[in-house]
Coordinates of C-alpha atoms in Angstrom, one line a residue:
M1 CA -1.1 -12.2 -25.8
E2 CA -4.2 -10.9 -27.7
L3 CA -6.3 -8.3 -26.1
G4 CA -9.6 -6.9 -27.3
S5 CA -11.1 -3.5 -26.3
I6 CA -10.8 -3.0 -22.5
V7 CA -13.6 -0.5 -22.4
D8 CA -15.9 -2.9 -24.2
F9 CA -15.0 -5.7 -21.8
L10 CA -16.1 -3.6 -18.8
E11 CA -19.5 -2.9 -20.3
N12 CA -22.3 -4.6 -18.5
K13 CA -19.9 -6.3 -16.0
V14 CA -20.5 -6.7 -12.3
V15 CA -17.4 -6.3 -10.2
L16 CA -16.9 -6.8 -6.4
I17 CA -14.2 -4.6 -4.8
T18 CA -13.0 -5.2 -1.3
G19 CA -11.3 -2.5 0.8
A20 CA -13.3 0.0 -1.3
T21 CA -12.5 3.1 0.8
G22 CA -8.8 2.4 0.6
F23 CA -6.3 4.5 -1.5
L24 CA -5.9 2.2 -4.5
A25 CA -9.5 0.8 -4.5
K26 CA -11.0 4.3 -4.7
I27 CA -8.8 5.2 -7.7
F28 CA -9.9 1.9 -9.3
V29 CA -13.6 2.6 -8.7
E30 CA -13.3 6.2 -10.0
K31 CA -11.5 5.0 -13.1
I32 CA -14.1 2.3 -14.0
L33 CA -17.0 4.7 -13.5
R34 CA -15.3 7.4 -15.6
V35 CA -14.1 5.3 -18.6
Q36 CA -17.1 2.9 -18.7
P37 CA -20.3 4.4 -17.3
N38 CA -22.1 1.4 -18.8
V39 CA -20.5 -1.0 -16.3
K40 CA -23.5 -2.8 -14.8
K41 CA -22.7 -2.7 -11.1
L42 CA -19.8 -2.3 -8.6
Y43 CA -20.3 -4.0 -5.3
L44 CA -18.1 -2.2 -2.8
L45 CA -17.3 -4.1 0.4
I46 CA -16.9 -1.6 3.2
R47 CA -16.2 -2.3 6.8
A48 CA -19.3 -1.0 8.5
P49 CA -22.1 -2.3 10.8
D50 CA -24.9 -1.8 8.3
T51 CA -25.7 -0.7 4.7
E52 CA -26.5 2.9 5.7
S53 CA -23.1 3.2 7.4
A54 CA -21.4 1.6 4.4
L55 CA -23.0 4.2 2.1
Q56 CA -22.1 7.0 4.4
R57 CA -18.4 5.9 4.5
F58 CA -18.4 5.7 0.7
N59 CA -19.8 9.2 0.3
T60 CA -17.6 10.8 2.9
E61 CA -14.3 8.9 2.2
A62 CA -14.6 8.6 -1.6
V63 CA -17.2 10.7 -3.3
A64 CA -16.5 13.8 -1.3
K65 CA -12.8 13.7 -2.1
D66 CA -11.1 15.7 -4.9
L67 CA -10.5 12.3 -6.6
F68 CA -14.1 12.3 -7.8
K69 CA -14.1 15.9 -9.3
L70 CA -14.0 14.8 -12.9
L71 CA -17.1 12.6 -12.3
K72 CA -18.8 15.5 -10.6
E73 CA -18.0 17.7 -13.6
T74 CA -19.3 15.1 -16.0
H75 CA -22.6 14.2 -14.2
G76 CA -23.2 17.4 -12.3
E77 CA -26.5 17.3 -10.4
N78 CA -27.1 13.7 -11.6
L79 CA -24.0 12.3 -9.9
Q80 CA -25.8 10.8 -7.0
K81 CA -28.4 9.2 -9.3
F82 CA -25.6 7.7 -11.4
L83 CA -23.8 6.4 -8.4
S84 CA -27.0 4.9 -6.9
E85 CA -27.6 3.0 -10.2
K86 CA -24.0 1.8 -10.6
V87 CA -22.6 1.4 -7.0
T88 CA -23.9 -0.8 -4.2
P89 CA -22.0 -0.4 -0.9
V90 CA -22.0 -3.6 1.0
A91 CA -21.4 -3.7 4.8
G92 CA -18.9 -6.5 5.6
D93 CA -15.5 -7.5 6.9
I94 CA -13.2 -9.9 5.1
T95 CA -11.9 -11.3 8.4
Y96 CA -15.2 -13.4 8.5
E97 CA -16.6 -16.1 6.4
D98 CA -18.8 -14.8 3.5
M99 CA -17.0 -11.6 4.2
G100 CA -19.2 -10.8 7.1
I101 CA -22.3 -10.1 4.9
Q102 CA -25.4 -10.8 6.9
D103 CA -28.1 -10.2 4.2
S104 CA -28.7 -13.7 2.7
T105 CA -30.8 -12.2 -0.2
L106 CA -27.9 -9.9 -1.1
K107 CA -25.4 -12.7 -0.9
E108 CA -27.5 -14.8 -3.3
E109 CA -27.8 -11.8 -5.7
M110 CA -24.0 -11.3 -5.6
W111 CA -23.2 -15.0 -6.2
R112 CA -25.5 -15.0 -9.2
D113 CA -24.3 -11.7 -10.8
I114 CA -20.6 -11.1 -10.0
D115 CA -18.2 -11.4 -13.0
V116 CA -15.0 -10.2 -11.4
V117 CA -13.7 -10.1 -7.8
V118 CA -10.9 -7.6 -6.9
N119 CA -9.4 -8.0 -3.5
V120 CA -7.6 -4.8 -2.3
A121 CA -8.5 -4.9 1.4
A122 CA -5.3 -5.1 3.5
S123 CA -3.4 -3.7 6.4
T124 CA -0.3 -2.1 4.9
N125 CA 1.5 -1.2 8.2
F126 CA 4.9 -2.8 8.3
D127 CA 4.7 -3.4 12.0
E128 CA 1.0 -4.1 12.4
R129 CA -0.2 -6.2 15.3
Y130 CA 0.0 -9.9 14.3
D131 CA -3.6 -10.4 15.5
V132 CA -4.7 -7.7 13.1
A133 CA -2.5 -8.5 10.1
L134 CA -3.0 -12.3 9.9
P135 CA -6.8 -12.2 10.0
L136 CA -6.9 -9.4 7.4
N137 CA -4.0 -10.1 5.0
T138 CA -4.0 -13.9 5.2
F139 CA -7.3 -15.3 6.3
G140 CA -9.1 -12.4 4.7
A141 CA -7.7 -13.5 1.3
R142 CA -9.1 -17.0 2.0
H143 CA -12.5 -15.7 2.9
V144 CA -12.7 -13.5 -0.3
M145 CA -11.5 -16.5 -2.4
N146 CA -14.2 -18.7 -0.9
F147 CA -16.8 -16.1 -1.6
A148 CA -15.6 -15.8 -5.2
K149 CA -15.8 -19.6 -5.7
K150 CA -19.6 -19.4 -4.9
C151 CA -20.1 -16.9 -7.8
V152 CA -21.6 -19.0 -10.6
D153 CA -20.3 -16.9 -13.5
I154 CA -17.0 -15.8 -12.1
K155 CA -14.5 -14.8 -14.8
L156 CA -11.5 -13.7 -12.8
F157 CA -10.1 -13.2 -9.3
L158 CA -7.6 -10.3 -8.9
H159 CA -5.6 -10.0 -5.7
V160 CA -3.5 -7.0 -5.0
S161 CA -0.4 -8.1 -3.0
T162 CA 3.0 -6.4 -2.8
A163 CA 6.3 -6.9 -4.6
Y164 CA 8.0 -7.1 -1.2
V165 CA 6.7 -10.6 -0.5
S166 CA 10.1 -11.6 -1.9
G167 CA 11.8 -10.3 1.2
E168 CA 15.4 -8.9 1.2
K169 CA 17.1 -11.1 -1.3
P170 CA 19.4 -9.3 -3.7
G171 CA 19.1 -9.7 -7.5
L172 CA 16.2 -10.1 -9.8
M173 CA 12.9 -11.1 -8.2
L174 CA 10.8 -13.2 -10.6
E175 CA 7.1 -13.1 -11.2
T176 CA 6.5 -16.5 -9.7
P177 CA 4.0 -17.7 -7.2
Y178 CA 4.6 -18.8 -3.6
H179 CA 3.2 -22.2 -2.5
L180 CA 1.6 -23.2 0.8
G181 CA 4.2 -23.9 3.5
E182 CA 7.1 -22.2 1.6
S183 CA 9.5 -20.0 3.4
L184 CA 12.2 -17.5 2.3
N185 CA 15.0 -19.0 4.4
G186 CA 14.3 -22.7 4.0
T187 CA 12.8 -23.1 7.5
T188 CA 10.1 -25.8 7.3
G189 CA 6.9 -26.1 9.2
L190 CA 5.1 -22.9 8.1
D191 CA 1.4 -23.7 8.7
I192 CA -1.1 -20.8 8.4
D193 CA -3.7 -22.4 10.8
H194 CA -0.9 -23.0 13.3
E195 CA 0.0 -19.3 13.1
R196 CA -3.5 -18.4 14.2
K197 CA -3.2 -20.8 17.1
I198 CA 0.0 -19.1 18.2
I199 CA -1.8 -15.8 18.3
E200 CA -4.7 -17.2 20.3
E201 CA -2.3 -18.8 22.8
K202 CA -0.3 -15.6 23.2
L203 CA -3.4 -13.5 23.8
K204 CA -4.6 -16.0 26.3
E205 CA -1.3 -15.8 28.1
L206 CA -1.3 -12.0 28.1
K207 CA -4.8 -11.8 29.4
C208 CA -3.9 -14.0 32.4
D209 CA -1.0 -11.6 33.2
D210 CA -2.2 -9.2 35.9
N211 CA 0.4 -6.6 34.7
A212 CA -0.7 -6.6 31.1
N213 CA -2.6 -3.6 29.8
E214 CA -3.8 -2.6 26.3
K215 CA -0.5 -0.9 25.5
S216 CA 1.6 -3.9 26.6
I217 CA -0.6 -6.3 24.7
K218 CA -0.4 -4.1 21.5
I219 CA 3.4 -4.1 21.8
A220 CA 3.5 -7.9 22.4
M221 CA 1.3 -8.5 19.3
K222 CA 3.6 -6.3 17.2
D223 CA 6.7 -8.1 18.5
L224 CA 5.1 -11.5 17.8
G225 CA 4.4 -10.6 14.2
M226 CA 8.0 -9.5 13.6
E227 CA 9.3 -12.6 15.4
R228 CA 7.2 -15.0 13.3
A229 CA 8.1 -13.1 10.1
N230 CA 11.8 -13.2 10.8
H231 CA 11.6 -16.9 11.8
Y232 CA 10.6 -17.8 8.2
G233 CA 12.8 -15.2 6.5
W234 CA 10.5 -12.2 5.9
P235 CA 11.6 -8.8 7.3
N236 CA 8.2 -7.6 8.7
T237 CA 4.7 -8.7 9.6
Y238 CA 3.1 -6.9 6.5
V239 CA 5.0 -8.8 3.8
F240 CA 4.9 -12.1 5.7
T241 CA 1.1 -12.0 6.0
K242 CA 0.7 -10.9 2.4
A243 CA 2.9 -13.8 1.2
M244 CA 0.7 -16.2 3.2
G245 CA -2.3 -14.6 1.6
E246 CA -0.9 -15.4 -1.9
M247 CA -0.2 -19.0 -0.8
I248 CA -3.8 -19.5 0.2
I249 CA -5.2 -18.0 -3.0
G250 CA -3.0 -20.3 -5.1
H251 CA -4.0 -23.3 -3.0
L252 CA -7.7 -22.7 -3.2
K253 CA -8.2 -21.3 -6.7
G254 CA -9.1 -24.5 -8.4
D255 CA -9.9 -23.8 -12.1
M256 CA -10.6 -20.1 -11.4
P257 CA -8.5 -17.6 -13.4
V258 CA -6.3 -15.7 -10.9
V259 CA -4.2 -12.6 -11.3
I260 CA -1.9 -11.6 -8.4
L261 CA -0.7 -8.0 -8.8
R262 CA 2.4 -7.0 -6.9
P263 CA 3.0 -3.3 -6.9
T264 CA 6.2 -1.8 -5.4
I265 CA 6.0 1.5 -3.5
V266 CA 2.8 3.2 -4.7
T267 CA 3.0 7.0 -5.0
S268 CA 0.6 9.8 -6.1
T269 CA -1.2 9.7 -9.4
Y270 CA 0.9 10.5 -12.5
K271 CA -2.0 11.9 -14.7
E272 CA -5.5 10.7 -13.8
P273 CA -7.9 11.8 -12.7
F274 CA -5.4 14.6 -12.1
P275 CA -1.6 14.6 -11.2
G276 CA -0.5 14.4 -7.6
W277 CA -3.6 12.9 -5.9
V278 CA -2.5 11.0 -2.8
E279 CA -4.0 9.9 0.4
G280 CA -2.2 8.7 3.5
I281 CA 1.5 9.0 4.2
R282 CA 3.4 6.2 2.5
T283 CA 6.9 4.9 2.9
I284 CA 9.1 7.5 1.2
D285 CA 6.5 10.3 2.0
S286 CA 7.4 9.9 5.7
L287 CA 11.0 10.7 4.8
A288 CA 10.2 13.6 2.5
L289 CA 7.9 15.3 5.1
G290 CA 10.4 14.6 7.9
Y291 CA 13.0 16.4 5.8
G292 CA 10.8 19.3 4.8
K293 CA 9.7 19.9 8.4
G294 CA 13.4 20.0 9.5
R295 CA 13.2 16.8 11.5
L296 CA 15.4 14.8 9.2
T297 CA 19.0 16.0 8.9
C298 CA 20.6 12.6 8.4
F299 CA 19.5 9.3 7.1
L300 CA 20.8 5.8 6.5
G301 CA 20.9 4.3 3.0
D302 CA 22.9 3.8 -0.2
P303 CA 22.8 7.0 -2.4
Q304 CA 23.1 4.7 -5.5
A305 CA 20.4 2.3 -4.4
V306 CA 17.4 2.0 -6.7
Y307 CA 14.1 2.7 -5.1
D308 CA 11.2 1.1 -6.9
V309 CA 8.2 3.3 -7.0
V310 CA 5.1 3.5 -9.2
P311 CA 2.3 6.0 -9.5
A312 CA -1.1 4.8 -8.2
D313 CA -2.9 5.4 -11.5
M314 CA -0.5 3.2 -13.3
V315 CA -1.1 0.4 -10.8
V316 CA -4.9 0.8 -11.3
N317 CA -4.5 0.7 -15.1
A318 CA -2.5 -2.5 -14.9
M319 CA -5.2 -4.0 -12.7
I320 CA -7.9 -3.2 -15.2
V321 CA -5.9 -4.4 -18.2
A322 CA -5.0 -7.6 -16.4
I323 CA -8.7 -8.3 -15.7
A324 CA -9.6 -7.9 -19.4
A325 CA -6.6 -9.9 -20.6
H326 CA -7.1 -13.0 -18.3
A327 CA -10.9 -13.2 -17.9
N328 CA -12.2 -16.8 -18.5
Q329 CA -8.6 -18.3 -18.8
T330 CA -9.4 -21.3 -16.6
F331 CA -6.7 -22.9 -14.4
S332 CA -4.4 -19.8 -14.9
E333 CA -2.5 -18.0 -12.2
T334 CA -0.5 -15.0 -13.5
I335 CA 1.8 -12.8 -11.4
Y336 CA 2.5 -9.2 -12.3
H337 CA 5.2 -7.0 -10.8
V338 CA 4.1 -3.3 -11.3
G339 CA 7.1 -1.2 -10.6
S340 CA 10.0 0.7 -12.2
S341 CA 13.3 -0.8 -11.0
V342 CA 13.9 -2.6 -14.3
S343 CA 12.2 -0.4 -16.8
N344 CA 13.1 3.1 -15.4
P345 CA 15.3 2.9 -12.3
L346 CA 15.1 5.7 -9.7
K347 CA 18.2 6.3 -7.5
F348 CA 18.0 7.7 -4.0
T349 CA 20.1 10.7 -5.1
R350 CA 17.4 11.8 -7.5
I351 CA 14.7 11.7 -4.8
Q352 CA 17.1 13.6 -2.5
K353 CA 17.7 16.3 -5.2
S354 CA 14.0 16.7 -5.9
G355 CA 13.2 17.1 -2.2
Y356 CA 15.9 19.7 -1.7
L357 CA 14.7 21.7 -4.8
Y358 CA 11.0 21.5 -3.8
F359 CA 11.4 22.4 -0.1
T360 CA 13.8 25.2 -1.0
E361 CA 11.3 26.8 -3.3
H362 CA 8.3 25.9 -1.2
P363 CA 9.5 25.8 2.5
W364 CA 7.4 24.2 5.2
I365 CA 5.8 26.9 7.4
E366 CA 5.9 26.3 11.1
K367 CA 2.9 27.1 13.3
D368 CA 4.5 30.4 14.3
G369 CA 4.9 31.4 10.7
T370 CA 8.6 30.6 10.4
P371 CA 9.7 28.9 7.2
V372 CA 11.9 25.8 7.7
V373 CA 15.2 26.1 5.9
V374 CA 16.3 22.7 4.5
G375 CA 19.9 21.7 3.7
E376 CA 21.7 18.8 2.3
V377 CA 20.9 15.6 4.2
T378 CA 23.9 13.7 5.6
V379 CA 23.5 10.2 4.1
L380 CA 25.2 7.4 6.2
K381 CA 26.1 4.4 4.2
S382 CA 26.3 1.7 6.9
M383 CA 24.5 0.8 10.2
A384 CA 27.8 1.3 12.1
S385 CA 28.3 4.9 10.7
F386 CA 24.6 5.6 11.5
H387 CA 24.9 4.6 15.1
R388 CA 28.2 6.6 15.5
Y389 CA 26.6 9.7 14.0
V390 CA 23.5 9.5 16.1
A391 CA 25.4 8.9 19.3
L392 CA 27.8 11.8 18.8
R393 CA 25.4 14.3 17.2
Y394 CA 22.3 13.6 19.2
L395 CA 22.4 11.1 22.0
L396 CA 25.4 12.7 23.8
P397 CA 24.0 16.3 23.6
L398 CA 20.6 14.9 24.6
Q399 CA 22.0 13.5 27.8
V400 CA 23.8 16.7 28.6
L401 CA 20.6 18.7 27.9
W402 CA 18.7 16.3 30.2
F403 CA 21.2 17.0 33.0
I404 CA 21.1 20.8 32.4
N405 CA 17.3 20.7 32.4
L406 CA 17.3 19.1 35.8
L407 CA 19.7 21.8 37.2
F408 CA 17.7 24.6 35.9
C409 CA 14.3 23.4 37.0
Q410 CA 12.9 22.2 33.6
A411 CA 13.9 25.5 31.9
F412 CA 14.9 23.6 28.8
A413 CA 12.1 21.1 28.9
S414 CA 10.6 22.1 25.5
T415 CA 14.1 22.0 23.8
Y416 CA 14.8 18.6 25.3
K417 CA 11.4 17.2 24.2
N418 CA 11.8 18.6 20.7
L419 CA 15.3 17.1 20.2
K420 CA 14.2 13.8 21.7
R421 CA 11.2 13.7 19.3
K422 CA 13.5 14.3 16.3
I423 CA 15.8 11.5 17.4
N424 CA 12.9 9.1 18.0
F425 CA 11.5 9.9 14.6
V426 CA 14.7 9.0 12.8
L427 CA 15.3 5.9 14.9
R428 CA 11.8 4.6 14.2
L429 CA 12.0 5.2 10.5
V430 CA 15.4 3.4 10.3
D431 CA 14.1 0.5 12.4
L432 CA 11.0 0.1 10.2
Y433 CA 12.6 0.6 6.8
E434 CA 16.1 -0.8 7.3
P435 CA 15.5 -3.8 5.1
Y436 CA 14.8 -1.5 2.1
L437 CA 17.4 1.2 2.7
F438 CA 20.2 -0.9 1.2
T439 CA 18.0 -2.8 -1.2
K440 CA 19.7 -4.5 -4.1
S441 CA 16.5 -6.1 -5.3
F442 CA 15.1 -5.5 -8.8
Y443 CA 11.6 -6.7 -9.8
D444 CA 11.3 -8.5 -13.0
D445 CA 8.4 -7.2 -15.1
M446 CA 8.5 -9.5 -18.1
N447 CA 4.8 -10.5 -17.7
T448 CA 3.9 -6.8 -17.2
E449 CA 5.8 -5.8 -20.3
K450 CA 3.8 -8.4 -22.3
L451 CA 0.7 -6.8 -20.9
R452 CA 1.9 -3.4 -21.9
R453 CA 2.6 -4.6 -25.4
A454 CA -0.8 -6.2 -25.7
V455 CA -2.4 -2.8 -24.9
R456 CA -0.2 -1.1 -27.5
D457 CA -1.1 -3.6 -30.1
S458 CA -4.9 -3.6 -29.4
G459 CA -5.6 -0.1 -30.7
D460 CA -5.8 3.4 -29.3
E461 CA -6.7 2.5 -25.6
E462 CA -3.1 2.9 -24.3
K463 CA -3.8 6.6 -23.7
Y464 CA -6.5 5.5 -21.3
F465 CA -4.7 2.5 -19.7
Y466 CA -1.1 3.6 -19.6
F467 CA 1.2 1.9 -17.1
D468 CA 4.7 2.2 -18.6
P469 CA 7.0 3.8 -16.1
R470 CA 9.5 4.6 -18.9
V471 CA 7.6 7.8 -19.7
I472 CA 8.2 9.3 -16.3
D473 CA 10.9 11.9 -15.7
W474 CA 11.4 11.1 -12.0
E475 CA 12.9 14.4 -10.9
D476 CA 10.1 16.4 -12.6
Y477 CA 7.5 14.0 -11.2
F478 CA 8.7 14.3 -7.6
Q479 CA 9.4 18.0 -7.6
H480 CA 6.2 19.1 -9.5
T481 CA 3.7 16.4 -8.9
H482 CA 4.3 14.0 -6.0
L483 CA 5.7 16.3 -3.3
P484 CA 3.1 19.0 -3.9
G485 CA 0.4 16.4 -3.6
V486 CA 1.9 14.9 -0.4
V487 CA 2.2 18.4 1.2
K488 CA -1.3 19.3 0.2
H489 CA -2.6 16.1 1.8
E490 CA -0.6 16.7 5.0
F491 CA -2.1 20.2 5.3
K492 CA -5.6 18.8 5.0

């Protein structure tokens, strides 16, 4: 694979980015503006009722963040002028045709000028409502692809998916596409339009039920998503709808060059624009914070299991390099796993050790000023042992406490509620993440390694577009970069 200058490629390009106020998209936007200020224009699709609201969201949810501090230092008072010349926030919604863009003049301009489309918009909640996840993760991908096909000079379509579209299968997951109608368990009959009809029929049924309320409808829609995902072999609604989104893109692409990027668990930035920037509490961050706050004294999982994580700036760098590498390669569809399980495996025990060291040195402070003292977490290696542990250690004492609380006129109400909250926290995490706690999946990154080599061979730009996880010392990264970033975000 030959690769010219990535910075030169970006010069004078017009790029559309969906989900532009999301975690990865913001890092992508900041990086482009920082390394190539001569990019022609970035159209940022933002869910908003009008252009003014879209601009306000961009300013408050992106520009105002620490993420943009290097750009602020570079441009100073001229930052807003620079952004107004390079960035065009667009009010829209990918759940609609033409991405919900109402301004016909603007659409014509975009179709004429856009070189690259980057689709990052998604719902990443594992147990999202099916009537939210399917329109966004599946049909949203179709709407963005249809919009891209109207761009007369389109050079590449990049879609950010997830490595976990491969489900729970053990072994090496390959960088290969999914095809329309394919399932993980061999069940036939997967039809994306039919899935939408199932949602419509279920909602109609619920609305005819006099006992249904907003809460019960929400639960029913979450359950429906999990049910449909499990029926075809996927562990949850998120990865199921993302897999169907990939299928649609492959089916509709025609001769358009397509890159599907599948990151694993995305963590805080490794280096740029500075180490430890993170936004939102992600999969393993929930566990880390639960432990640091004293809510997590036991957990279920294999201490020797490999957890595949990758810093956000490495994902963004891989996105940018893939764009430059595959632009104008007609009829191509390339899949990239961006992760670490093959190149630099991270075992659960190393995360555990880093968490213990960090929260021992920097304890979480309760509202009353009391520091939380953390200890070694009891790791349970099977579902059976987990249920026994919870029953004996928590559920039985909880029932006793409930009875005592009744006898003593709610004198122990706060203690009861606190213990119940801790139990519910652990049970919810286990239920949500169970498919990944005993994971034996590894994500082949042969295509990604070729991309890394191409960057190394192309000159000195590897220092700007690094995405090799082999350079990471995981214990140092978690203890001194990631966990401090997560805690800082939580305090904010």
